[in-house]
PDB file of C-alpha atoms and ligand atoms in Angstrom:
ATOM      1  CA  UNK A   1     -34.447  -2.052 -51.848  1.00 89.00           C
ATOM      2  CA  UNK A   2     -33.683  -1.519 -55.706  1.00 92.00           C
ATOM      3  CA  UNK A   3     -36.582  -0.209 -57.574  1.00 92.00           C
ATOM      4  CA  UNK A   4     -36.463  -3.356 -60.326  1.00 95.00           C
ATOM      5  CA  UNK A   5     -37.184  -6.142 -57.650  1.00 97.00           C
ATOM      6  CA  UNK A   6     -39.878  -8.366 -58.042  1.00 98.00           C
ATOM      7  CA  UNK A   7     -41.417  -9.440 -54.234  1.00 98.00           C
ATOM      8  CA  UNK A   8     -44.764  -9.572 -54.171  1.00 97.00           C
ATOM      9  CA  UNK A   9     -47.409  -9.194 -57.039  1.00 97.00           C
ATOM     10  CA  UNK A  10     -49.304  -6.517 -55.218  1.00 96.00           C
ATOM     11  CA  UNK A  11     -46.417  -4.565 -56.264  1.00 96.00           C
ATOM     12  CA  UNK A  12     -46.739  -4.663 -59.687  1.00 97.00           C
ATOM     13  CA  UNK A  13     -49.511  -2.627 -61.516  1.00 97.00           C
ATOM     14  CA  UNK A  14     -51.803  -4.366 -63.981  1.00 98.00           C
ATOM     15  CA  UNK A  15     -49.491  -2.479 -66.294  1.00 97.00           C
ATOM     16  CA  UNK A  16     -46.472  -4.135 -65.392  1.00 97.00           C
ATOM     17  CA  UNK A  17     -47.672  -7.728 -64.807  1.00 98.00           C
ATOM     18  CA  UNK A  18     -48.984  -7.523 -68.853  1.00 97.00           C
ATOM     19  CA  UNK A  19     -45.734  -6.119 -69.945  1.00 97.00           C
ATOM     20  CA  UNK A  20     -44.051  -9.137 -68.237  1.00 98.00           C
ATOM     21  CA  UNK A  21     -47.160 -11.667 -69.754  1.00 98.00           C
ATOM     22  CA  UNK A  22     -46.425 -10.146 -73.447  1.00 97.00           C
ATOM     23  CA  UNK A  23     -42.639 -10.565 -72.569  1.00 97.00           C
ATOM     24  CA  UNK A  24     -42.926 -14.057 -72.370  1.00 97.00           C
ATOM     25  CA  UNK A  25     -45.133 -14.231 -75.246  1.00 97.00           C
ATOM     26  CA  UNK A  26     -42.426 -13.047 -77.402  1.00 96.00           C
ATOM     27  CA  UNK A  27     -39.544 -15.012 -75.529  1.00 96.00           C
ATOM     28  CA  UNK A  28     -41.830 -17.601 -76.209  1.00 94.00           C
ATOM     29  CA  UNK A  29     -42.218 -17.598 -79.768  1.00 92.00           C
ATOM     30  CA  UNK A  30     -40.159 -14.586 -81.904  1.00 92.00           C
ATOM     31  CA  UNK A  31     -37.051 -14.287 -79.483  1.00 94.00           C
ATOM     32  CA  UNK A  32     -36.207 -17.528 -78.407  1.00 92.00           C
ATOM     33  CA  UNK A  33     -32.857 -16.867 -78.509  1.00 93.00           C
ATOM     34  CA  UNK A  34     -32.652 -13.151 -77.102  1.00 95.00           C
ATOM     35  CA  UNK A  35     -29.651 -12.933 -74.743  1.00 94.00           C
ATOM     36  CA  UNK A  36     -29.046  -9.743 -71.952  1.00 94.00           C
ATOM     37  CA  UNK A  37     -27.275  -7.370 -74.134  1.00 90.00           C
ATOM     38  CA  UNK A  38     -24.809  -7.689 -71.632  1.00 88.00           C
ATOM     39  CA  UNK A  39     -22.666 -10.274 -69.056  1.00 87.00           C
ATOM     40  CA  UNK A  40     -23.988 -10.668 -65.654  1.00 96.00           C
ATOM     41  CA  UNK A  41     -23.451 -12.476 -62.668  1.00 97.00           C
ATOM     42  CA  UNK A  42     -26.762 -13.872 -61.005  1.00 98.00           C
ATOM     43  CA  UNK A  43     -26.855 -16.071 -57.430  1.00 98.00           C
ATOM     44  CA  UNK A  44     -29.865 -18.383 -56.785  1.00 98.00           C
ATOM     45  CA  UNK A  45     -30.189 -18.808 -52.915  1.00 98.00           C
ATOM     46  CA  UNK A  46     -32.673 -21.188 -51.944  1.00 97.00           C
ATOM     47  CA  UNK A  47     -33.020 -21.867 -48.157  1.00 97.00           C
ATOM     48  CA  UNK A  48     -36.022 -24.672 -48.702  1.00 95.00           C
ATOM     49  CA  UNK A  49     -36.095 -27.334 -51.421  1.00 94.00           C
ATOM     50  CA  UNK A  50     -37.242 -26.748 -55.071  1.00 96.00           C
ATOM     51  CA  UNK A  51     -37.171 -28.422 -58.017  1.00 97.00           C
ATOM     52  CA  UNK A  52     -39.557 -26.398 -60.938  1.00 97.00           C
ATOM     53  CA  UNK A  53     -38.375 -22.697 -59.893  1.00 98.00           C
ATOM     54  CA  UNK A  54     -35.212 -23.170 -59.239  1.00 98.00           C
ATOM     55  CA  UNK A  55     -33.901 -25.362 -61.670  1.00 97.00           C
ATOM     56  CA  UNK A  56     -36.602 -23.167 -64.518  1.00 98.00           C
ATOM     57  CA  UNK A  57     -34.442 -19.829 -62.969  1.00 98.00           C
ATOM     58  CA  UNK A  58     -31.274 -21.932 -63.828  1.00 98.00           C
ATOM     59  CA  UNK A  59     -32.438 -22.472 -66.964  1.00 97.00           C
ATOM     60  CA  UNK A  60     -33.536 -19.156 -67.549  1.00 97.00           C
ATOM     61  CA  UNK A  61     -30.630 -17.789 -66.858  1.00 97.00           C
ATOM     62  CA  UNK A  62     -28.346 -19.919 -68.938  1.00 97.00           C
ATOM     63  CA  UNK A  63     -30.033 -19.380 -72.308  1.00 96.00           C
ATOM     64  CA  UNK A  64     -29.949 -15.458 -71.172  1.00 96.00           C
ATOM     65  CA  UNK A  65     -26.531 -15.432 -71.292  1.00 96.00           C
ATOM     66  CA  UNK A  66     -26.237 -14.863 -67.574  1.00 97.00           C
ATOM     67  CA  UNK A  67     -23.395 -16.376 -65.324  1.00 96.00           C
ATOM     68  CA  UNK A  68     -25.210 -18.252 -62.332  1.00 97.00           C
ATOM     69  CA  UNK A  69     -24.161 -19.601 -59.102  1.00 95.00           C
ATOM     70  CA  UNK A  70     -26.708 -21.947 -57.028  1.00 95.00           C
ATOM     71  CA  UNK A  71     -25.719 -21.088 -53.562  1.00 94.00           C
ATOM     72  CA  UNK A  72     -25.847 -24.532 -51.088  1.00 91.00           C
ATOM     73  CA  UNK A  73     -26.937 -23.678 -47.209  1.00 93.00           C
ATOM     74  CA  UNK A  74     -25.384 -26.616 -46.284  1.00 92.00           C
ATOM     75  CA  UNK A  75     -21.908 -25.601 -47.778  1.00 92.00           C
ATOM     76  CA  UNK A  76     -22.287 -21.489 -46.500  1.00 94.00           C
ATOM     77  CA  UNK A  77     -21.600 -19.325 -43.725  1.00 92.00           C
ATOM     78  CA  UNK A  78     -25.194 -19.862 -42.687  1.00 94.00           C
ATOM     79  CA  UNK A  79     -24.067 -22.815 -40.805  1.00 96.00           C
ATOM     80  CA  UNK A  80     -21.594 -20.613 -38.406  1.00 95.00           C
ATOM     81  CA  UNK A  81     -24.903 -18.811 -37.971  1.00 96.00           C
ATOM     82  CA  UNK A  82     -24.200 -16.228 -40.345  1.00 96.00           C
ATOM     83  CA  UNK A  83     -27.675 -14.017 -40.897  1.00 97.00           C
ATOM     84  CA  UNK A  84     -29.948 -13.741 -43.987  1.00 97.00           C
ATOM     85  CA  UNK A  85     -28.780  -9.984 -44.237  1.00 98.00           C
ATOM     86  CA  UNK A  86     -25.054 -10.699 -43.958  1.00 98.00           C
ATOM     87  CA  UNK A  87     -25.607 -13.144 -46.508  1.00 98.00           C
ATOM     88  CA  UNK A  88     -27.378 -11.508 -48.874  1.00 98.00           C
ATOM     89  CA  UNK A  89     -25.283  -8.298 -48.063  1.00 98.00           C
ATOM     90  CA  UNK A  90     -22.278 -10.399 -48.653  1.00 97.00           C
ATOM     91  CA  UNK A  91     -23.486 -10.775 -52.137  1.00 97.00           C
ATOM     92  CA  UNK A  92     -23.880  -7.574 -53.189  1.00 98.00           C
ATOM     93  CA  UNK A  93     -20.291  -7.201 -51.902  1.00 98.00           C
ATOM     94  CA  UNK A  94     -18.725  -8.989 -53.992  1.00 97.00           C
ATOM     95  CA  UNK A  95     -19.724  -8.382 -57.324  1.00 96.00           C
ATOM     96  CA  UNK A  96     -22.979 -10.159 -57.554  1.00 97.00           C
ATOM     97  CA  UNK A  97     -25.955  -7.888 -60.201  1.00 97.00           C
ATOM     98  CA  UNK A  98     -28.902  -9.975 -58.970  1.00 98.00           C
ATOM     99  CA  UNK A  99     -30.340 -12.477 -56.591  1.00 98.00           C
ATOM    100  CA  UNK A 100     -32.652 -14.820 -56.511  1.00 98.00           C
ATOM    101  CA  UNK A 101     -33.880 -15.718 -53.269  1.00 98.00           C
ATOM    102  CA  UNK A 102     -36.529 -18.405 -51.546  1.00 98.00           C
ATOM    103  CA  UNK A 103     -36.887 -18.873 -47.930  1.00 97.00           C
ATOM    104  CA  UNK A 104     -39.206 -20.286 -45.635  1.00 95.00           C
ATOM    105  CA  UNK A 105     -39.855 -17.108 -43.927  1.00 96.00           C
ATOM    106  CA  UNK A 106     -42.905 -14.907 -44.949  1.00 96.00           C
ATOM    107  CA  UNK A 107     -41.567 -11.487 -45.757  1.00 97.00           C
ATOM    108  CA  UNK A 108     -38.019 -12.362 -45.191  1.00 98.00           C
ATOM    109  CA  UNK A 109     -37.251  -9.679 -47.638  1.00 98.00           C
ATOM    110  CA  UNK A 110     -38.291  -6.793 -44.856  1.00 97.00           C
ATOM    111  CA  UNK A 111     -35.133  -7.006 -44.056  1.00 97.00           C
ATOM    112  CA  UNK A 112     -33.279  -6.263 -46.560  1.00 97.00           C
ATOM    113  CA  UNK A 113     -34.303  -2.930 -47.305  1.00 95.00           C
ATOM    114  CA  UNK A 114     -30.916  -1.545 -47.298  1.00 96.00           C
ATOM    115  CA  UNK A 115     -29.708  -4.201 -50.293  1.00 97.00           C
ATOM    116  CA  UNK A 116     -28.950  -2.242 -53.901  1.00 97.00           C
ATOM    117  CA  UNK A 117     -28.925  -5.203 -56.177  1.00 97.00           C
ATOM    118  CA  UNK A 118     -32.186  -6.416 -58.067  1.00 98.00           C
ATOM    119  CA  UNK A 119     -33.968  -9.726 -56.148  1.00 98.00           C
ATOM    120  CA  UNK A 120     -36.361 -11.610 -57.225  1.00 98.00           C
ATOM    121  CA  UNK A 121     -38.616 -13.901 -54.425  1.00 98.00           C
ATOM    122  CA  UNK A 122     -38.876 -17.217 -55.558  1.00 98.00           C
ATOM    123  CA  UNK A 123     -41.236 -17.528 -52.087  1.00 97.00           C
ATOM    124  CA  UNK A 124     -41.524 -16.259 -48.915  1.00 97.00           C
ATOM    125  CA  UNK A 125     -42.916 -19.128 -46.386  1.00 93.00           C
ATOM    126  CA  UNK A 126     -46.735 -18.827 -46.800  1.00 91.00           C
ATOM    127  CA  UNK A 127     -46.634 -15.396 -48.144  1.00 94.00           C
ATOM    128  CA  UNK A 128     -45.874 -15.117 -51.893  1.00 96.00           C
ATOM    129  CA  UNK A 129     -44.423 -16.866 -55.006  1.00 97.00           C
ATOM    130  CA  UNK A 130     -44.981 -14.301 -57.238  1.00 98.00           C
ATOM    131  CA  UNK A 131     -43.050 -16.062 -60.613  1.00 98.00           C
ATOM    132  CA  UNK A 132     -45.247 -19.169 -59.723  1.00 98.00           C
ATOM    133  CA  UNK A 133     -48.664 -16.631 -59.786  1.00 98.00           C
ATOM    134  CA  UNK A 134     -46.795 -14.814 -63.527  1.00 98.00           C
ATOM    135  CA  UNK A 135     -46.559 -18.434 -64.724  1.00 98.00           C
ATOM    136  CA  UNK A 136     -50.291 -19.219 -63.513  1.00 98.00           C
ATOM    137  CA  UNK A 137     -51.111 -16.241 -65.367  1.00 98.00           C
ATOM    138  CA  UNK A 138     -49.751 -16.508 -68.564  1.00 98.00           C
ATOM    139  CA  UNK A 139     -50.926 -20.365 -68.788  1.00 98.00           C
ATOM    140  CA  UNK A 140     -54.355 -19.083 -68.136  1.00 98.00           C
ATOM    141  CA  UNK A 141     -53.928 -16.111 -71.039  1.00 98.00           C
ATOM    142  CA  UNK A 142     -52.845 -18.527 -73.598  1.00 97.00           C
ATOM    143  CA  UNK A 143     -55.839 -20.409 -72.902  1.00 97.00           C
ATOM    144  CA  UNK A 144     -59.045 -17.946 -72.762  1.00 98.00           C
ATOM    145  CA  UNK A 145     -57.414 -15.129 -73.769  1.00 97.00           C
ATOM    146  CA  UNK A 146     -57.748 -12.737 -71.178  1.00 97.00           C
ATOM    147  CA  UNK A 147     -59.041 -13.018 -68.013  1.00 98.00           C
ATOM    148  CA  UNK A 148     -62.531 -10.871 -67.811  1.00 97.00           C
ATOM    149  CA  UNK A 149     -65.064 -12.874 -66.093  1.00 97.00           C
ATOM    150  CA  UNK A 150     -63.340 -16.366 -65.893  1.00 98.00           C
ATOM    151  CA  UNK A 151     -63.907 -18.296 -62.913  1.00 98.00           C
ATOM    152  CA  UNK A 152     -61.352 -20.294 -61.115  1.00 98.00           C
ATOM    153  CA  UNK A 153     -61.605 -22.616 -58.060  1.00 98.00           C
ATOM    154  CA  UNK A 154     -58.488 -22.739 -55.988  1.00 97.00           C
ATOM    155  CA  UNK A 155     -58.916 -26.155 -53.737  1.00 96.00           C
ATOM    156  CA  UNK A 156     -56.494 -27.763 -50.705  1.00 94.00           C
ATOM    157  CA  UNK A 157     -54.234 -25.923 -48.387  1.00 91.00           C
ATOM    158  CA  UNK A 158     -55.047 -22.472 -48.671  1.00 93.00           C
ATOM    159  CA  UNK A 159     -53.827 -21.442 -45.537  1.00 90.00           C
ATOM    160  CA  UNK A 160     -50.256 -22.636 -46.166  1.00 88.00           C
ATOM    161  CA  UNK A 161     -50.059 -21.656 -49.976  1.00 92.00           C
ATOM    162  CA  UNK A 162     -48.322 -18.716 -51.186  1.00 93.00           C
ATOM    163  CA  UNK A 163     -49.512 -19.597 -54.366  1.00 95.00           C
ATOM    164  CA  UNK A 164     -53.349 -19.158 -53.370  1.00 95.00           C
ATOM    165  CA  UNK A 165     -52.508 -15.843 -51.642  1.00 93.00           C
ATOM    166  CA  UNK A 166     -50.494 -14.569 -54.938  1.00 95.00           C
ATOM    167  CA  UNK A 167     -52.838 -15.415 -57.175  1.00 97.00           C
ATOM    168  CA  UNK A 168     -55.854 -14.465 -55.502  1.00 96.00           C
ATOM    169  CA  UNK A 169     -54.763 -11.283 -55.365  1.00 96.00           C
ATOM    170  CA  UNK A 170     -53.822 -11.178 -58.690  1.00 97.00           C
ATOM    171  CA  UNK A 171     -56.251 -12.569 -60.745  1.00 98.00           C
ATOM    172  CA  UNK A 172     -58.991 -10.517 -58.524  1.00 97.00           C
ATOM    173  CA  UNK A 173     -57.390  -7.261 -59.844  1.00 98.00           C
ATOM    174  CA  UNK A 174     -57.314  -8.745 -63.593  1.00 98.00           C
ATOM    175  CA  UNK A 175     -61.491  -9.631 -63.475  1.00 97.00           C
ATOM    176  CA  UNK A 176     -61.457 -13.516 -62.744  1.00 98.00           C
ATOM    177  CA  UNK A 177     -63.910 -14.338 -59.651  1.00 97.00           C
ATOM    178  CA  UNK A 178     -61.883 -16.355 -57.277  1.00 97.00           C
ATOM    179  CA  UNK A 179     -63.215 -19.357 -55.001  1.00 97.00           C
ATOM    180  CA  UNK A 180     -61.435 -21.686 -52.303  1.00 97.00           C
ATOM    181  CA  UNK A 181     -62.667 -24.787 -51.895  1.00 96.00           C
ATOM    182  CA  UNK A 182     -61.054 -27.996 -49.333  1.00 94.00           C
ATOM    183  CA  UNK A 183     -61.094 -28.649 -45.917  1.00 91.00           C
ATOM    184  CA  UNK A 184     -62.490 -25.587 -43.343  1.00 92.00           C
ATOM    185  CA  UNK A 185     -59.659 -26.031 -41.575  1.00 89.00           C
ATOM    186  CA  UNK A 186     -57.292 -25.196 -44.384  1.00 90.00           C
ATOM    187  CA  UNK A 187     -59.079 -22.000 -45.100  1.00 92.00           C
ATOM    188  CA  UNK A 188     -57.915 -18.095 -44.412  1.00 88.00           C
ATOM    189  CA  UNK A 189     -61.447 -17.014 -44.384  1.00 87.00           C
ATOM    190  CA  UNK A 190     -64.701 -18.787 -45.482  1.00 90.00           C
ATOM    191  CA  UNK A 191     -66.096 -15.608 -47.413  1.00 89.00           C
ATOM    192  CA  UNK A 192     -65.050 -16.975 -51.265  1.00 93.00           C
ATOM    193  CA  UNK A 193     -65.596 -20.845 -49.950  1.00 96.00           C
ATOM    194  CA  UNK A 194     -67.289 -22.504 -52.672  1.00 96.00           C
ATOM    195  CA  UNK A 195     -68.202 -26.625 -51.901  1.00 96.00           C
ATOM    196  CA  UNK A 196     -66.082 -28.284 -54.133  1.00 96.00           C
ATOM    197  CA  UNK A 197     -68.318 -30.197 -56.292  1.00 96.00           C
ATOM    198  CA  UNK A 198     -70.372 -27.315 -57.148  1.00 97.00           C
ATOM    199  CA  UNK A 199     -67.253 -25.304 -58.008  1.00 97.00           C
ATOM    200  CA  UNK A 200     -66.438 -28.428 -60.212  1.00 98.00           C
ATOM    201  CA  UNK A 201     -69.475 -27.884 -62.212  1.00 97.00           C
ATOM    202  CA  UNK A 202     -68.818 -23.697 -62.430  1.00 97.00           C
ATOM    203  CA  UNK A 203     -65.140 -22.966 -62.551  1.00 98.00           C
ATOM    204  CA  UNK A 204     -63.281 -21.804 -66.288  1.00 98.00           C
ATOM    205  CA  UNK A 205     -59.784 -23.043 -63.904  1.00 98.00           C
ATOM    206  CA  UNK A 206     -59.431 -25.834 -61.122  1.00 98.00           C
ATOM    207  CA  UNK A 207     -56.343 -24.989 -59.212  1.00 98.00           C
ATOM    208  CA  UNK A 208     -55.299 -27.845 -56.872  1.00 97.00           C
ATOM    209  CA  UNK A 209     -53.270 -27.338 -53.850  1.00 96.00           C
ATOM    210  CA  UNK A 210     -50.464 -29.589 -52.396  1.00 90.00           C
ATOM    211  CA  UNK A 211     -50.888 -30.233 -48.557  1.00 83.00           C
ATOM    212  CA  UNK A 212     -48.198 -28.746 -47.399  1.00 75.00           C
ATOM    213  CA  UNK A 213     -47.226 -30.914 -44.397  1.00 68.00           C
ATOM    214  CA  UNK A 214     -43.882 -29.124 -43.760  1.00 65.00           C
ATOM    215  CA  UNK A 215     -46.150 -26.225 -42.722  1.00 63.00           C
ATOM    216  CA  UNK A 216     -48.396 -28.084 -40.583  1.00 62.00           C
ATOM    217  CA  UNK A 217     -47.694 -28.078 -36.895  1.00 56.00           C
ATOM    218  CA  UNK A 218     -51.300 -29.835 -36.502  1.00 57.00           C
ATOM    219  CA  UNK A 219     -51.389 -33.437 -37.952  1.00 59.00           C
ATOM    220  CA  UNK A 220     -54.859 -34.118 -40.732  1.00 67.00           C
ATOM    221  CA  UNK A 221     -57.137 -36.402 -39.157  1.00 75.00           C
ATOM    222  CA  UNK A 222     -57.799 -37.680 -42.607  1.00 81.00           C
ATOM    223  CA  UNK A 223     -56.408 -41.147 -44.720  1.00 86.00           C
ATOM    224  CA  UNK A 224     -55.039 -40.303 -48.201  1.00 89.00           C
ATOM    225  CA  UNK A 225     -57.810 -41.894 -49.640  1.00 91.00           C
ATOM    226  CA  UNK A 226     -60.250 -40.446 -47.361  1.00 92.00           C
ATOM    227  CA  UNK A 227     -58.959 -36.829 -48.260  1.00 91.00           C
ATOM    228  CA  UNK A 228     -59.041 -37.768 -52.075  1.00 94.00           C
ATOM    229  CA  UNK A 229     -62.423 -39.007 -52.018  1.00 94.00           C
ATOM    230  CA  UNK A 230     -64.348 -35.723 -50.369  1.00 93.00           C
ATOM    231  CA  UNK A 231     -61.757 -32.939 -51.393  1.00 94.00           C
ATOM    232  CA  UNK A 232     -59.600 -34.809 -54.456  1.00 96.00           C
ATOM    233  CA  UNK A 233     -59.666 -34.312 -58.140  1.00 97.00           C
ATOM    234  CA  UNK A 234     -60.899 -37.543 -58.995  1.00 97.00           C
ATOM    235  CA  UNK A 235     -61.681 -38.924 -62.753  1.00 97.00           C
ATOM    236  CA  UNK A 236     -65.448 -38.633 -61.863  1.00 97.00           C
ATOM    237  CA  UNK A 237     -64.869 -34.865 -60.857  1.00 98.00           C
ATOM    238  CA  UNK A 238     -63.395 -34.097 -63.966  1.00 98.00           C
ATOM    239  CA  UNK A 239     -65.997 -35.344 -65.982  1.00 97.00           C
ATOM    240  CA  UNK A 240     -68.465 -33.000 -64.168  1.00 98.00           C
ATOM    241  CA  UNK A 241     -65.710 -29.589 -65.139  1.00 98.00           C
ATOM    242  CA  UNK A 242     -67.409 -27.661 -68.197  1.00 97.00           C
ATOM    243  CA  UNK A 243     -66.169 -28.418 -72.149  1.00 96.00           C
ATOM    244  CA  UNK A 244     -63.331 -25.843 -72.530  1.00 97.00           C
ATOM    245  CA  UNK A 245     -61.700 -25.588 -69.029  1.00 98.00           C
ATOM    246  CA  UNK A 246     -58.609 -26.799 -67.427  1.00 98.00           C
ATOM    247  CA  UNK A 247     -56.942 -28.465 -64.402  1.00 98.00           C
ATOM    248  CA  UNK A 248     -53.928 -26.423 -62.774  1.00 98.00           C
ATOM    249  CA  UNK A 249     -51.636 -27.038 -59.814  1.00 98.00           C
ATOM    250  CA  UNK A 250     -48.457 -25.748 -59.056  1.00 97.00           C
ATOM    251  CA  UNK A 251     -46.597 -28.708 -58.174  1.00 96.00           C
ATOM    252  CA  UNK A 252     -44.797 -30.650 -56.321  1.00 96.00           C
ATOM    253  CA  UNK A 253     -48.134 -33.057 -56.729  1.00 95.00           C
ATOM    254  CA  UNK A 254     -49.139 -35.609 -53.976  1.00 93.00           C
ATOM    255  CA  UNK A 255     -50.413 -38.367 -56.423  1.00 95.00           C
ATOM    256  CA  UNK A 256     -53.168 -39.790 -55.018  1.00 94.00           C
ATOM    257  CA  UNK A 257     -54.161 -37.172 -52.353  1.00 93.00           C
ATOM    258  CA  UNK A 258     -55.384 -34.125 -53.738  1.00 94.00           C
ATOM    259  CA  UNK A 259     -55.606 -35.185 -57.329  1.00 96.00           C
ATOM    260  CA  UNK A 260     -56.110 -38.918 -59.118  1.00 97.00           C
ATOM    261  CA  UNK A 261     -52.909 -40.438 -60.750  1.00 96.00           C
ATOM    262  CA  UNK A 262     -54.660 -40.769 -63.925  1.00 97.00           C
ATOM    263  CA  UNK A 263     -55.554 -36.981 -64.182  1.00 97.00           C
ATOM    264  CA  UNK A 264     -52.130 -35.494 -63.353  1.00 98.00           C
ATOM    265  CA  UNK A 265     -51.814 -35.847 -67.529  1.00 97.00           C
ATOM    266  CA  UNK A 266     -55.431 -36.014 -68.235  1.00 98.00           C
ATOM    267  CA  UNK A 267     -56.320 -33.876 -71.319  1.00 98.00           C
ATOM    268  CA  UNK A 268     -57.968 -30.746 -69.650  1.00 98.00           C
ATOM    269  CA  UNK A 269     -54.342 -30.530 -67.157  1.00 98.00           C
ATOM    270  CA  UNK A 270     -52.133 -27.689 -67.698  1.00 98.00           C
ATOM    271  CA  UNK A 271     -49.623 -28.994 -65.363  1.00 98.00           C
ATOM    272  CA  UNK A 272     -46.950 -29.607 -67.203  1.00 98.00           C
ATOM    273  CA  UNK A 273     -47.192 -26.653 -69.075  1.00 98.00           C
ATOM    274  CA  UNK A 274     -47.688 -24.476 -66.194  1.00 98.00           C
ATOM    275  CA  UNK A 275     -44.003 -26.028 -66.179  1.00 98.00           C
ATOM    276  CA  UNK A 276     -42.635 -25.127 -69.626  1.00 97.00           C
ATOM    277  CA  UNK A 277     -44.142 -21.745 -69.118  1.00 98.00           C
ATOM    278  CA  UNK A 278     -41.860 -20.830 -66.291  1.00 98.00           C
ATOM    279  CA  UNK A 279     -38.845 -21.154 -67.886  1.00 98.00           C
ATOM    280  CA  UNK A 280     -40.312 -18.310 -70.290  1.00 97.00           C
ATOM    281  CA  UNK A 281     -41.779 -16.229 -67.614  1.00 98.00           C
ATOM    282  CA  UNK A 282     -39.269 -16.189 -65.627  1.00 98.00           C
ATOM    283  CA  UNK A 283     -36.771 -14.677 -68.685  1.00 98.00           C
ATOM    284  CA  UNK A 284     -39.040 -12.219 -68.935  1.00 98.00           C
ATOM    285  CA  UNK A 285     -39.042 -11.358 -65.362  1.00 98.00           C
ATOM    286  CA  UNK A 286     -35.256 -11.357 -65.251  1.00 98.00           C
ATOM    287  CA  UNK A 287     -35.442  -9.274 -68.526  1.00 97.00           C
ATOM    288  CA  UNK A 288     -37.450  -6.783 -66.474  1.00 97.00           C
ATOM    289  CA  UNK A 289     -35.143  -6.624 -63.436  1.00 97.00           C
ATOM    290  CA  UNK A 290     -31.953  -5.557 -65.977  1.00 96.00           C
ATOM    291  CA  UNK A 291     -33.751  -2.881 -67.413  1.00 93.00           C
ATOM    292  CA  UNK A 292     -33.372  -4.419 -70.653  1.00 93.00           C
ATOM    293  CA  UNK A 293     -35.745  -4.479 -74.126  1.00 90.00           C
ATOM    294  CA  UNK A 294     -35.322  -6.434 -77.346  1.00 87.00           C
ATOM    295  CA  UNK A 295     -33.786  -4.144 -79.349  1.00 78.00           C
ATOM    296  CA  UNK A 296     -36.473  -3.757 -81.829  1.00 61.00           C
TER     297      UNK A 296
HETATM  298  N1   CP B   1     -44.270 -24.815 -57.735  1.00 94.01           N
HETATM  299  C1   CP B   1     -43.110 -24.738 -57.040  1.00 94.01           C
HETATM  300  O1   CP B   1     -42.781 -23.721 -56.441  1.00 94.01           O
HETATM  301  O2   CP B   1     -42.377 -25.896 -57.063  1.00 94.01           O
HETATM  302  P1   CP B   1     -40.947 -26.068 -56.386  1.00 94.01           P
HETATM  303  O3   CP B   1     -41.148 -26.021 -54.892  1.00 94.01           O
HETATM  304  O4   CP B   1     -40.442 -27.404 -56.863  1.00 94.01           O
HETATM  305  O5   CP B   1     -40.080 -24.932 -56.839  1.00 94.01           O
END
C-alpha cells in the first residue's frame, strides 16, 4: 500500500490529523485558489451511493487543478464480475496517480496491499469514513477551539456508523469525552451509553446518526414518530442543549426520524457547514496524499 494513503484515522498521528486541520484552515481562508503544482489524473470509485463526499471530492479536485474521472459500476467490468483488486489494479495500470474509493465492505482495502498509487477511503461498510471524521473535526475546531475537555454525544445507529467508530476514536485521542446515546439495540457496547436527555443537558456537540436501514438485516419495531419522540432531536431537546453548543450530523438526514424538520437549520446546527467544510478538508487531504506544500 503507498505510504501517503489515507484509510483509517487510527493511522494518522495526532500530528498528522492537525497538519491536515491547519491545511484546511489555510485552503480555507489565505489559499483559496492554491492548485497541485502539478497535472494529475485522479479516479473516484464509489461502489454505494453518495452525494456530500463524492460530489465535495469532485469538487475538490477540480479547483486543485486535478483531472477526475467518476467511475460508474453500472457501466464497468464489475458487471462481468471483474474483482475489486483487478479493478483497482487496472487503475494503477493505466496511468491513474490516485484513487478515491468507497465501498460497502468494511476493510475492503486489505486487499489491496499490493496497489502503489495513493487512495483515499471515502468508507468502508461500517468501518470508517475517515474525511467525514477530518470534516467533523475541523467544524468542531472552528467552533471551541480545540478540543480539550469538550463533550460530545453521538446518538442513533452506532452499530452501523462508520462515522461513530471514526470519530470516536478520534476525538478520544484529541481529549473530548465521547458518549452514545439511542436505542440498546443500536449500540457496540453500553460502556460510554449516556440516556439521551441527560446527554442533552451535558454535551459541548450533539452528533445525530442516520438509521441506516441498508445495513439492517433486522427490521425497527419502532414508528417514525415513535423513534423521534424517545431518541429524536426534537425542538424541546434543543432548548434543554447548553448556551454555546452545537447540533452535528453527517448526513444524508431522515427528516423527521432522528432529528425535527425545523432543527435541521436551527441556529445551534452545523450541518450544513459540516458540508462546506468538506470540500476544504478534503483539498487538504488530497494535498497531503501528493506530497505537496504551498510554496511559502
Ligand atoms: N456523510 C456522507 O458520507 O454522505 P454521503 O453518503 O452522501 O457521501
Amino acid at each position: 500500500m503507498n505510504r501517503n494513503s489515507i484509510l483509517k484515522v487510527s493511522d494518522l498521528s495526532v500530528d498528522t490529523i492537525n497538519r491536515i486541520l491547519n491545511d484546511s484552515k489555510k485552503l480555507f481562508r489565505d489559499f483559496k485558489d492554491w492548485q497541485l503544482s502539478t497535472n494529475r489524473l485522479i479516479a473516484n470509485l464509489f461502489f454505494e451511493p453518495s452525494t456530500r463526499t463524492h460530489f465535495s471530492f469532485v469538487s475538490a479536485e477540480h479547483s486543485l487543478g486535478l483531472k477526475v474521472v467518476d467511475f460508474t459500476v453500472e457501466r464497468s467490468s464489475i458487471m462481468k464480475g471483474e474483482s475489486l483488486y483487478d479493478t483497482v489494479k487496472t487503475f494503477e495500470a493505466i496511468g491513474y496517480d490516485a484513487l478515491v474509493i468507497r465501498h460497502p465492505k468494511d476493510n475492503y482495502f486489505d486487499e489491496l496491499e499490493s496497489i502503489n498509487i495513493p487512495i483515499i477511503n471515502a468508507g468502508d461498510g461500517s468501518g470508517n469514513h475517515p474525511s467525514q471524521c477530518l470534516l467533523d473535526l475541523y467544524t468542531i475546531k472552528e467552533e471551541f477551539g480545540g478540543f480539550e475537555g469538550l463533550n460530545v454525544m453521538i446518538a442513533g445507529d452506532v452499530r452501523h456508523s462508520r462515522v461513530a467508530h471514526s470519530n470516536k476514536e478520534a476525538m478520544t485521542r484529541l481529549g473530548c469525552t465521547v458518549k452514545f446515546s439511542g436505542p440498546v439495540s443500536f449500540m457496540d457496547s453500553m460502556e460510554e451509553y449516556i440516556e439521551f436527555d441527560e446527554g442533552i443537558k451535558s454535551a459541548d456537540v450533539v452528533m445525530m446518526l442516520r438509521i441506516q436501514h441498508e445495513r439492517h438485516q433486522e427490521r425497527m419495531n419502532l414508528s417514525k414518530d415513535e423513534y423521534l419522540q424517545k431518541y429524536g432531536l426534537t425542538l424541546d431537546r434543543v432548548n434543554n442543549m447548553k448556551k454555546n453548543s452545537i447540533i452535528m450530523h453527517p448526513a444524508p438526514i431522515n427528516r423527521g426520524v432522528e432529528m425535527a424538520d425545523e432543527v435541521v437549520e436551527h441556529k445551534k446546527s452545523r450541518i450544513f457547514k459540516q458540508m462546506e467544510n468538506g470540500v476544504t478538508v478534503r483539498k487538504a487531504m488530497i494535498k497531503m496524499i501528493f506530497n505537496e506544500d504551498f510554496g511559502e
